[in-house]
Coordinates of C-alpha atoms in Angstrom, one line a residue:
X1 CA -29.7 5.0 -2.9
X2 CA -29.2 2.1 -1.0
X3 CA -27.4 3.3 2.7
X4 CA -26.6 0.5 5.0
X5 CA -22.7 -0.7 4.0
X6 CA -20.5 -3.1 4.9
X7 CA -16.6 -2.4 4.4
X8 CA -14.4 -5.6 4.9
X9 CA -10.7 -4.1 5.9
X10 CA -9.3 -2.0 8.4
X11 CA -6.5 -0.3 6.6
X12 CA -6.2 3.1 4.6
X13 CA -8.4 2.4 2.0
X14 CA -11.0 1.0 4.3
X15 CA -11.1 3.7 6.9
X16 CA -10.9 6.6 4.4
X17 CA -14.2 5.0 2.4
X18 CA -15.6 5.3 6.2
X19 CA -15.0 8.8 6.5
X20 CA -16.7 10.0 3.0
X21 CA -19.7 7.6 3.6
X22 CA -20.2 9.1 6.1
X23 CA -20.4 12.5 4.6
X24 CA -23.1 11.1 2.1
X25 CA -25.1 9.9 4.6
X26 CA -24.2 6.3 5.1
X27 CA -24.7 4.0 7.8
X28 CA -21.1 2.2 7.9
X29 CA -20.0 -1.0 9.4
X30 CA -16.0 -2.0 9.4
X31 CA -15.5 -5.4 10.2
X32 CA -11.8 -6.5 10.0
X33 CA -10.3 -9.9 10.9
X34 CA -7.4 -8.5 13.0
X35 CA -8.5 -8.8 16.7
X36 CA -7.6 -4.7 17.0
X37 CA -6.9 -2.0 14.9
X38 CA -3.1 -2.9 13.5
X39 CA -0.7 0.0 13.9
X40 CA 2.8 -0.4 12.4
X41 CA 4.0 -0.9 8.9
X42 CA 6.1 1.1 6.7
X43 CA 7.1 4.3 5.1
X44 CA 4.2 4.9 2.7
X45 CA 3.8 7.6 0.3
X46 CA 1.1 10.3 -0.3
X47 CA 1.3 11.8 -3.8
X48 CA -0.8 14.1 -6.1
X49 CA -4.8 14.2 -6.2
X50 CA -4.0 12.2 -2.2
X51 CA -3.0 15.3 -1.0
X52 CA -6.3 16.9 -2.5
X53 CA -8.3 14.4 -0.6
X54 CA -6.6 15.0 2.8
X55 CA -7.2 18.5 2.4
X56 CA -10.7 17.8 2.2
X57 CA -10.9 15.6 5.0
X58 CA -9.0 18.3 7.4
X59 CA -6.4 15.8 7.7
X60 CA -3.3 17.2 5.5
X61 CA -1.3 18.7 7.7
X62 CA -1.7 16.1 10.3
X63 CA 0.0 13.7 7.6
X64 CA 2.3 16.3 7.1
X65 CA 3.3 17.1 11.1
X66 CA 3.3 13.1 11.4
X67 CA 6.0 12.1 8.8
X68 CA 9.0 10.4 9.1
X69 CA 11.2 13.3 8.1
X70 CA 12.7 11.1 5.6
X71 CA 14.9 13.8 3.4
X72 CA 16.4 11.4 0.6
X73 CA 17.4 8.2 -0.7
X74 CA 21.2 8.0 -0.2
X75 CA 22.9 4.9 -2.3
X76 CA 25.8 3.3 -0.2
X77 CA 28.6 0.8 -1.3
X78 CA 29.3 -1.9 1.5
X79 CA 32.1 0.6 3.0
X80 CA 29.4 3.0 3.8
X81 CA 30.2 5.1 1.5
X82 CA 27.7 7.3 -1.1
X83 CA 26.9 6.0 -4.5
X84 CA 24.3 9.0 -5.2
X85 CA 21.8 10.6 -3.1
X86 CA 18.5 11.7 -4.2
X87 CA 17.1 14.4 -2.2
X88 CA 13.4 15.3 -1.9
X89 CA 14.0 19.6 -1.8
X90 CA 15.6 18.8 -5.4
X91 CA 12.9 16.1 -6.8
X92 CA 9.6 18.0 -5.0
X93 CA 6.9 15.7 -5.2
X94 CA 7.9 13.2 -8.7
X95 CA 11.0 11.4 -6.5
X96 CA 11.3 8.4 -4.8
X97 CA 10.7 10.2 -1.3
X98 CA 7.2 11.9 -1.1
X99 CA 6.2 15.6 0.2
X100 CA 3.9 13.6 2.9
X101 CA 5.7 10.7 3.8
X102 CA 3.9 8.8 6.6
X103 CA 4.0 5.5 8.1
X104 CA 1.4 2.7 7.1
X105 CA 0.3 2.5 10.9
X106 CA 0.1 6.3 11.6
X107 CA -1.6 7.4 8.8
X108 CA -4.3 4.2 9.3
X109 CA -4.5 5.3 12.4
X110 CA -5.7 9.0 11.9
X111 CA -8.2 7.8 9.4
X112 CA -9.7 5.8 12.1
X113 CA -9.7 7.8 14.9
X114 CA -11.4 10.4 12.5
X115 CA -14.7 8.0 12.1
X116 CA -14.2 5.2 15.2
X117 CA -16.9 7.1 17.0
X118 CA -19.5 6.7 14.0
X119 CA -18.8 4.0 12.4
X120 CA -19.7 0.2 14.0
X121 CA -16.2 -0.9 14.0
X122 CA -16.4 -5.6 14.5
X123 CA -12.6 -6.8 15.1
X124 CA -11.7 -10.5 15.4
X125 CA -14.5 -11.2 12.4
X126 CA -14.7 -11.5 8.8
X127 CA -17.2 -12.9 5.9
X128 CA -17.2 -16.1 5.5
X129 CA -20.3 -16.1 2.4
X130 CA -22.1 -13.7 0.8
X131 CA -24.8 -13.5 -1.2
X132 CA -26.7 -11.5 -3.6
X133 CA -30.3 -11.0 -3.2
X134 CA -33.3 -9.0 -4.8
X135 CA -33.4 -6.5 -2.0
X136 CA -30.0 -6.6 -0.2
X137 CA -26.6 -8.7 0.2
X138 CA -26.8 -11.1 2.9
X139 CA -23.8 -11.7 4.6
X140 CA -22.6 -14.6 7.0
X141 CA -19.8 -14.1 9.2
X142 CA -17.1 -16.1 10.5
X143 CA -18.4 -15.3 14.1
X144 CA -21.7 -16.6 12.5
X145 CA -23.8 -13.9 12.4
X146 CA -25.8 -13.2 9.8
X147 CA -26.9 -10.1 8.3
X148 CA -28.4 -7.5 5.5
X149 CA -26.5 -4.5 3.7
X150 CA -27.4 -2.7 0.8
X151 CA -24.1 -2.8 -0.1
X152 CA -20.6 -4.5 0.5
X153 CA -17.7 -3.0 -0.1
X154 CA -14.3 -5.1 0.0
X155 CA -11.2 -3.0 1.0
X156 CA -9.0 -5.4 1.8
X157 CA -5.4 -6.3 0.4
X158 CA -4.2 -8.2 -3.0
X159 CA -4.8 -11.6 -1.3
X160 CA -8.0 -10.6 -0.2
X161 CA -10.3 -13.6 0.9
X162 CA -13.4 -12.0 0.3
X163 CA -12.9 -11.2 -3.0
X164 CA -12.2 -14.5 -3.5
X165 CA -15.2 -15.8 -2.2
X166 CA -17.6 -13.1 -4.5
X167 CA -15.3 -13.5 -7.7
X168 CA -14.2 -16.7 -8.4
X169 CA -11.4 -17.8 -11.1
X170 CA -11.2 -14.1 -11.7
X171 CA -7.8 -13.6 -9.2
X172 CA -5.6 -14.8 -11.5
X173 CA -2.2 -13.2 -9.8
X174 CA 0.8 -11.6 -11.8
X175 CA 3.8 -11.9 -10.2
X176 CA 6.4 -9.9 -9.8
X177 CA 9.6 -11.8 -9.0
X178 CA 10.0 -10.2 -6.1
X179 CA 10.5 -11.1 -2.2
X180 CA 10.4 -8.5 0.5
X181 CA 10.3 -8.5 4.3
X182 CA 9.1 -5.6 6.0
X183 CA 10.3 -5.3 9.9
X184 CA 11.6 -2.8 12.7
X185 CA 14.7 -2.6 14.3
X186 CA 16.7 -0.1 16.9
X187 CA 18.0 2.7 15.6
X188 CA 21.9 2.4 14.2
X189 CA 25.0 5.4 14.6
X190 CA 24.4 5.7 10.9
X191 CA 20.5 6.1 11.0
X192 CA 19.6 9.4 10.5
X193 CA 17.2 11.2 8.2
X194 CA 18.2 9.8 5.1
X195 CA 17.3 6.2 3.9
X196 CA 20.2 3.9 2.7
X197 CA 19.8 1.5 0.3
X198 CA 22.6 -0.9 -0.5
X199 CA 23.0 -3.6 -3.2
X200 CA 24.7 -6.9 -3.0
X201 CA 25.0 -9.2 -5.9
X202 CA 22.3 -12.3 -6.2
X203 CA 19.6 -9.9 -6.5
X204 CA 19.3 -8.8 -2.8
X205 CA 18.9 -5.2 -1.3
X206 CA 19.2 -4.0 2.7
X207 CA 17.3 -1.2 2.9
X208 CA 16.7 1.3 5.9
X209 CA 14.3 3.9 6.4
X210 CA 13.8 6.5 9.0
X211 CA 10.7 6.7 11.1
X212 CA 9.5 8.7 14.0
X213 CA 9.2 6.9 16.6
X214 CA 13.2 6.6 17.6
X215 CA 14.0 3.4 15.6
X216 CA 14.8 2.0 12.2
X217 CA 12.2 0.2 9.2
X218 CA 14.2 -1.9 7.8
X219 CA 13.2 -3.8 4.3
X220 CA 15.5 -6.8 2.5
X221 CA 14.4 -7.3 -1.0
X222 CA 15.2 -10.4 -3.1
X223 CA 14.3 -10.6 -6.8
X224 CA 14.0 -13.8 -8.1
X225 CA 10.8 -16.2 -8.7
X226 CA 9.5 -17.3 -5.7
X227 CA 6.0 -19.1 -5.9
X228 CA 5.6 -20.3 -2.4
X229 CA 7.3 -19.4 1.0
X230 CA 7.0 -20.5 4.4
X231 CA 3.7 -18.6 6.8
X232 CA 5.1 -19.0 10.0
X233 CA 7.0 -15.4 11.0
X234 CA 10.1 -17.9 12.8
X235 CA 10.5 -19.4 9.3
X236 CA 9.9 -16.8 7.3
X237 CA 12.7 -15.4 9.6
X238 CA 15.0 -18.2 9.0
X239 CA 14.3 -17.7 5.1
X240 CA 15.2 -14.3 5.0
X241 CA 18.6 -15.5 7.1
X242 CA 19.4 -18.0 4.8
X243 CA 19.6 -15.4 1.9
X244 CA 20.9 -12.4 3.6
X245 CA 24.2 -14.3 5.6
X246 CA 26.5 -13.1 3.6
X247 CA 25.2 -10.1 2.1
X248 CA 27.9 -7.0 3.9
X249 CA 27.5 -3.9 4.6
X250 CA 25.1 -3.6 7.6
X251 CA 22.9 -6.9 7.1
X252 CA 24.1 -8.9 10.1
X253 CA 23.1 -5.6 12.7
X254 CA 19.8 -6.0 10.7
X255 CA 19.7 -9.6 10.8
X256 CA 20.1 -9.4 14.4
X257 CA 17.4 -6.5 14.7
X258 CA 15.2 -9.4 13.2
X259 CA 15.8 -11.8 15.4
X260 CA 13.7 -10.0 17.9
X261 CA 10.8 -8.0 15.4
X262 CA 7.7 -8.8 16.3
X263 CA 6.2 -6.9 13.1
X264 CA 7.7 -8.9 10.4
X265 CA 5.8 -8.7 7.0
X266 CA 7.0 -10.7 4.9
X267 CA 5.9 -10.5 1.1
X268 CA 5.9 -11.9 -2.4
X269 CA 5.0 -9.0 -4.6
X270 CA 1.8 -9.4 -6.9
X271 CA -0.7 -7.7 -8.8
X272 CA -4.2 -8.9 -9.1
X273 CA -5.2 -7.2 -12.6
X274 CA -9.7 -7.4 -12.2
X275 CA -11.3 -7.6 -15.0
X276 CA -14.6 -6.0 -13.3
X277 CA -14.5 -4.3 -9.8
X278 CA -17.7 -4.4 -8.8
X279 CA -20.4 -7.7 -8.8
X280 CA -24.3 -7.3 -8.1
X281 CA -24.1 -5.4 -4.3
X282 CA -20.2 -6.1 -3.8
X283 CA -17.5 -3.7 -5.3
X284 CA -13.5 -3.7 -4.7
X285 CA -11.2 -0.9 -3.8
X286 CA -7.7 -0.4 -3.0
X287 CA -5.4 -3.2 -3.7
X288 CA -8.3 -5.9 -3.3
X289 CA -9.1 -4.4 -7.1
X290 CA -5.9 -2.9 -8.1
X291 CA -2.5 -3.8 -6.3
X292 CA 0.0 -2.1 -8.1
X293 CA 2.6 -2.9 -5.3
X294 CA 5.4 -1.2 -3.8
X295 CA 7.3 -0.9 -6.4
X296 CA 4.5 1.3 -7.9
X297 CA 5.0 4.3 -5.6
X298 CA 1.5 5.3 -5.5
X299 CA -0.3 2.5 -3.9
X300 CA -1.4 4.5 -1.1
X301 CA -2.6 7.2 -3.3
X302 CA -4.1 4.8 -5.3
X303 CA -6.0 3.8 -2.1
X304 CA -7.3 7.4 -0.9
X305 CA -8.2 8.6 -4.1
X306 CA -10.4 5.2 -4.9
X307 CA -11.9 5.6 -1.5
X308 CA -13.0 9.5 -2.2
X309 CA -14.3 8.3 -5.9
X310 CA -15.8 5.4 -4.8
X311 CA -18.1 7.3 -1.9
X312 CA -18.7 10.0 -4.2
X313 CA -20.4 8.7 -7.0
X314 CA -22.3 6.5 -4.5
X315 CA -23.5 9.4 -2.6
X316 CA -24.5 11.1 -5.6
X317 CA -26.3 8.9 -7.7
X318 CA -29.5 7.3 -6.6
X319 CA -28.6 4.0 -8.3
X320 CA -26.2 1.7 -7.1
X321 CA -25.0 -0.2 -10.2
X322 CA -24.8 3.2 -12.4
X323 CA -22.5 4.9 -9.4
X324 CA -20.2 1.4 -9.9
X325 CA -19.8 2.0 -13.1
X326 CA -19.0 5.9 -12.9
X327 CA -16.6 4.8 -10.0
X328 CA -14.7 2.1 -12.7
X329 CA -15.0 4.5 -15.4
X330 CA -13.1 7.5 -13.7
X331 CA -10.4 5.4 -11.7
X332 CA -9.4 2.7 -14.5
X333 CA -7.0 5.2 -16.4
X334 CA -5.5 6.1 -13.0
X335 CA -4.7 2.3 -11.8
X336 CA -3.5 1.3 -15.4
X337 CA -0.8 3.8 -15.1
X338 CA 0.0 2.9 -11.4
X339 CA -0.4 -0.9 -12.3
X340 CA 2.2 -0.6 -15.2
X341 CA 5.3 -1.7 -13.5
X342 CA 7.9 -3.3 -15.9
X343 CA 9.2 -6.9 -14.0
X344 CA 12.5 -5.8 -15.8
X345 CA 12.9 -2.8 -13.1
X346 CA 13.3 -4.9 -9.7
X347 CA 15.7 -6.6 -11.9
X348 CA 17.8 -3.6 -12.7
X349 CA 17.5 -2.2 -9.2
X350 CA 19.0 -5.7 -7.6
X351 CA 21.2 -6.6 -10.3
X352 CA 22.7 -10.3 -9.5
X353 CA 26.1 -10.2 -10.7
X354 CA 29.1 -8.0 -9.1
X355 CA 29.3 -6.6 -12.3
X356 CA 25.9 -5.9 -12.4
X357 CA 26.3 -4.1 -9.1
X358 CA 29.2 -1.9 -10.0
X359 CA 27.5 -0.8 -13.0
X360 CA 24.6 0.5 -11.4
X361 CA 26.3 1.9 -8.9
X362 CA 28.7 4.1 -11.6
X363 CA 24.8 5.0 -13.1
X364 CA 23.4 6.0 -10.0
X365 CA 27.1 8.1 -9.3
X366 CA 25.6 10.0 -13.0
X367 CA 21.6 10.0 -12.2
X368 CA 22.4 11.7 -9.0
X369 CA 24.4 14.7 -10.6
X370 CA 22.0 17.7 -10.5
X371 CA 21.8 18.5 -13.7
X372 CA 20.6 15.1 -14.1
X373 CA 17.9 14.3 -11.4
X374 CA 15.1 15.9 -13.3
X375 CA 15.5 14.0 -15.7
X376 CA 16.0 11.1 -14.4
X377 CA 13.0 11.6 -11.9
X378 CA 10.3 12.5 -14.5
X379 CA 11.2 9.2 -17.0
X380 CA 11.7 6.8 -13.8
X381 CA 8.8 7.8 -11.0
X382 CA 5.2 7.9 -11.5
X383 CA 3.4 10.6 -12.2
X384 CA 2.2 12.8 -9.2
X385 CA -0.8 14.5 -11.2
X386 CA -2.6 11.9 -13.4
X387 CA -6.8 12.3 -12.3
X388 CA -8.6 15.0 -12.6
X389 CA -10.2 15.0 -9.3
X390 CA -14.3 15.1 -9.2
X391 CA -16.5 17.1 -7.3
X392 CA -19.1 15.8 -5.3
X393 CA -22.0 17.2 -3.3
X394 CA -22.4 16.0 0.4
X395 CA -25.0 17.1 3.0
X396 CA -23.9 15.2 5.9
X397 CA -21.7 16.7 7.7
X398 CA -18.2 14.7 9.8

């Protein structure tokens, strides 16, 4: 089996590919265009089969002692006041809040830290041409730098350049209507340990989330089609302004909260649905094969558990194209599911009339009644459980 690797991407799917490499005996290069391992980000979620890989990487319950203590998803009117509340001790691990609820940054940063001292980690760098000979991929960087792997492996996000470069026409996006900036801001007098999401008509949402570092993730959503949007953060700033003005509630606190973020992410939600994942010696993972977005709910499981598979079969099978195919064949049914997000559901949770509003609002008010959670929960959240998990046999040990 072929052992030297590259992995383009520095994220969770990158780092956690690293760490079960490793165990199958790998030699493991990162190289990631950020000039230094990126920290920050949002609340992410860790669902199912995750879990079942964290436990085998020693890492589960420093996920779980690292989490935001986020405790439910309360619904608020522009008074404040509660629409419904959803709260995780009465939805387990199906609702909207997860059992290991981390942020992007910490959990990233604990996958790292696990392998930094094994694995030749290249910041400030990235592939700028690849290609695919008898014996080995060679690989040009940006830094220009040329080199050999057996194999690369791209684990990079949904507008992933690499993949671009290796699979050509084949990144046809689907979008999904939707808008979102991602930022931090200080902590409010009504920030605790609940998140609060609250709708105004026109298709926008303010929503804030609790974190564990003493301040406030803070997310505003617009659904409507949006094809292109400005790339400078003091733009894409103004944009989000623009839109947001006269929204109520709490939106000009968090308006002014992003006057001054410095960690802005800012968003137009798409899935890239690849036809093929893997291409000679270069194979995808995480959302540079699969994006099923944040409105999935399992994008971040979606990432660990590809990782785990994806190591696996290559550290079991002495035959690199076979073990891509193995790797496809288990994880396909797994990212349909996550990947089947209706467009008509960001629709119905930012409804654009007033009307629209108040409706949902008197639905939530029902959904959130106990004897109806369940119920809700099961038809409306993805499933927690949906891959059986392999086994795989390792002799290295991390």
């Amino acid at each position: 089996m072929a052992k030297r690797v590259l992995i383009t991407g520095g994220s969770v799917a990158a780092n956690t590919l690293a760490w079960w490499l490793l165990k199958g005996g790998f030699d493991v290069t990162v190289v990631e265009k950020a000039p230094e391992f990126r920290d920050g980000g949002q609340n992410v979620d860790v669902r199912g089969v995750a879990r079942g890989v964290l436990r085998r990487m020693g890492l589960e319950d420093k996920v779980d002692t690292g989490g935001t203590g986020e405790t439910a998803w309360t619904f608020v009117d522009e008074n404040n006041e509660v629409v419904g509340r959803f709260a995780l001790k009465d939805l387990g691990a199906n609702g909207p809040t997860a059992e290991l609820e981390i942020l992007r940054g910490d959990l990233a940063r604990l996958l790292y830290e696990s392998v930094r001292d094994r694995v030749e980690y290249r910041f400030g760098d990235a592939v700028a041409a690849t290609e695919d000979g008898a014996d080995a991929a060679h690989v040009r960087f940006r830094s220009g730098k040329e080199e050999d792997y057996d194999l690369v492996l791209i684990a990079e996000g949904v507008g992933s350049s690499t993949r671009e470069l290796v699979f050509q026409g084949e990144n046809e996006p689907r979008w999904m209507d939707v808008t979102m900036g991602y930022f931090t801001i200080p902590k409010g007098p009504g920030d605790g340990s609940d998140a609060r999401w609250y709708n105004a008509p026109g298709g926008r949402s303010v929503f804030l989330r609790p974190d564990n570092k003493g301040t406030t993730r803070a997310v505003l959503t617009l659904q409507a089609p949006v094809r292109e949007a400005p790339e400078a953060p003091e733009e894409q700033k103004k944009w989000l302004r623009e839109r947001f003005a006269d929204a109520g509630w709490e939106t000009p606190r968090v308006l002014d909260g992003l006057e001054d973020a410095d960690d802005l992410y800012f968003d137009l939600l798409r899935q890239v649905k690849m036809k093929r994942w893997h291409k000679g010696r270069v194979a995808l993972t995480g959302d540079a094969a699969w994006c099923a977005t944040p409105l999935s709910g399992i994008g971040t499981t979606l990432a660990i558990v590809g990782a785990y598979v994806l190591a696996g079969e290559l550290s079991n099978i002495d035959d690199a194209e076979r073990a891509l195919r193995n790797y496809e064949d288990v994880m396909r049914p797994f990212v349909k599911k996550g990947q089947n997000v209706p467009k008509i559901g960001p629709r119905l949770m930012q409804p654009h009339s007033r009307l629209g509003v108040s409706l949902q609002r008197s639905l939530l008010g029902i959904a959130s009644k106990p004897s109806i959670q369940g119920i809700i929960t099961k038809v409306a959240m993805p499933p927690a459980e949906s891959i059986d998990l392999p086994e795989y046999r390792y002799n290295a040990q991390v």
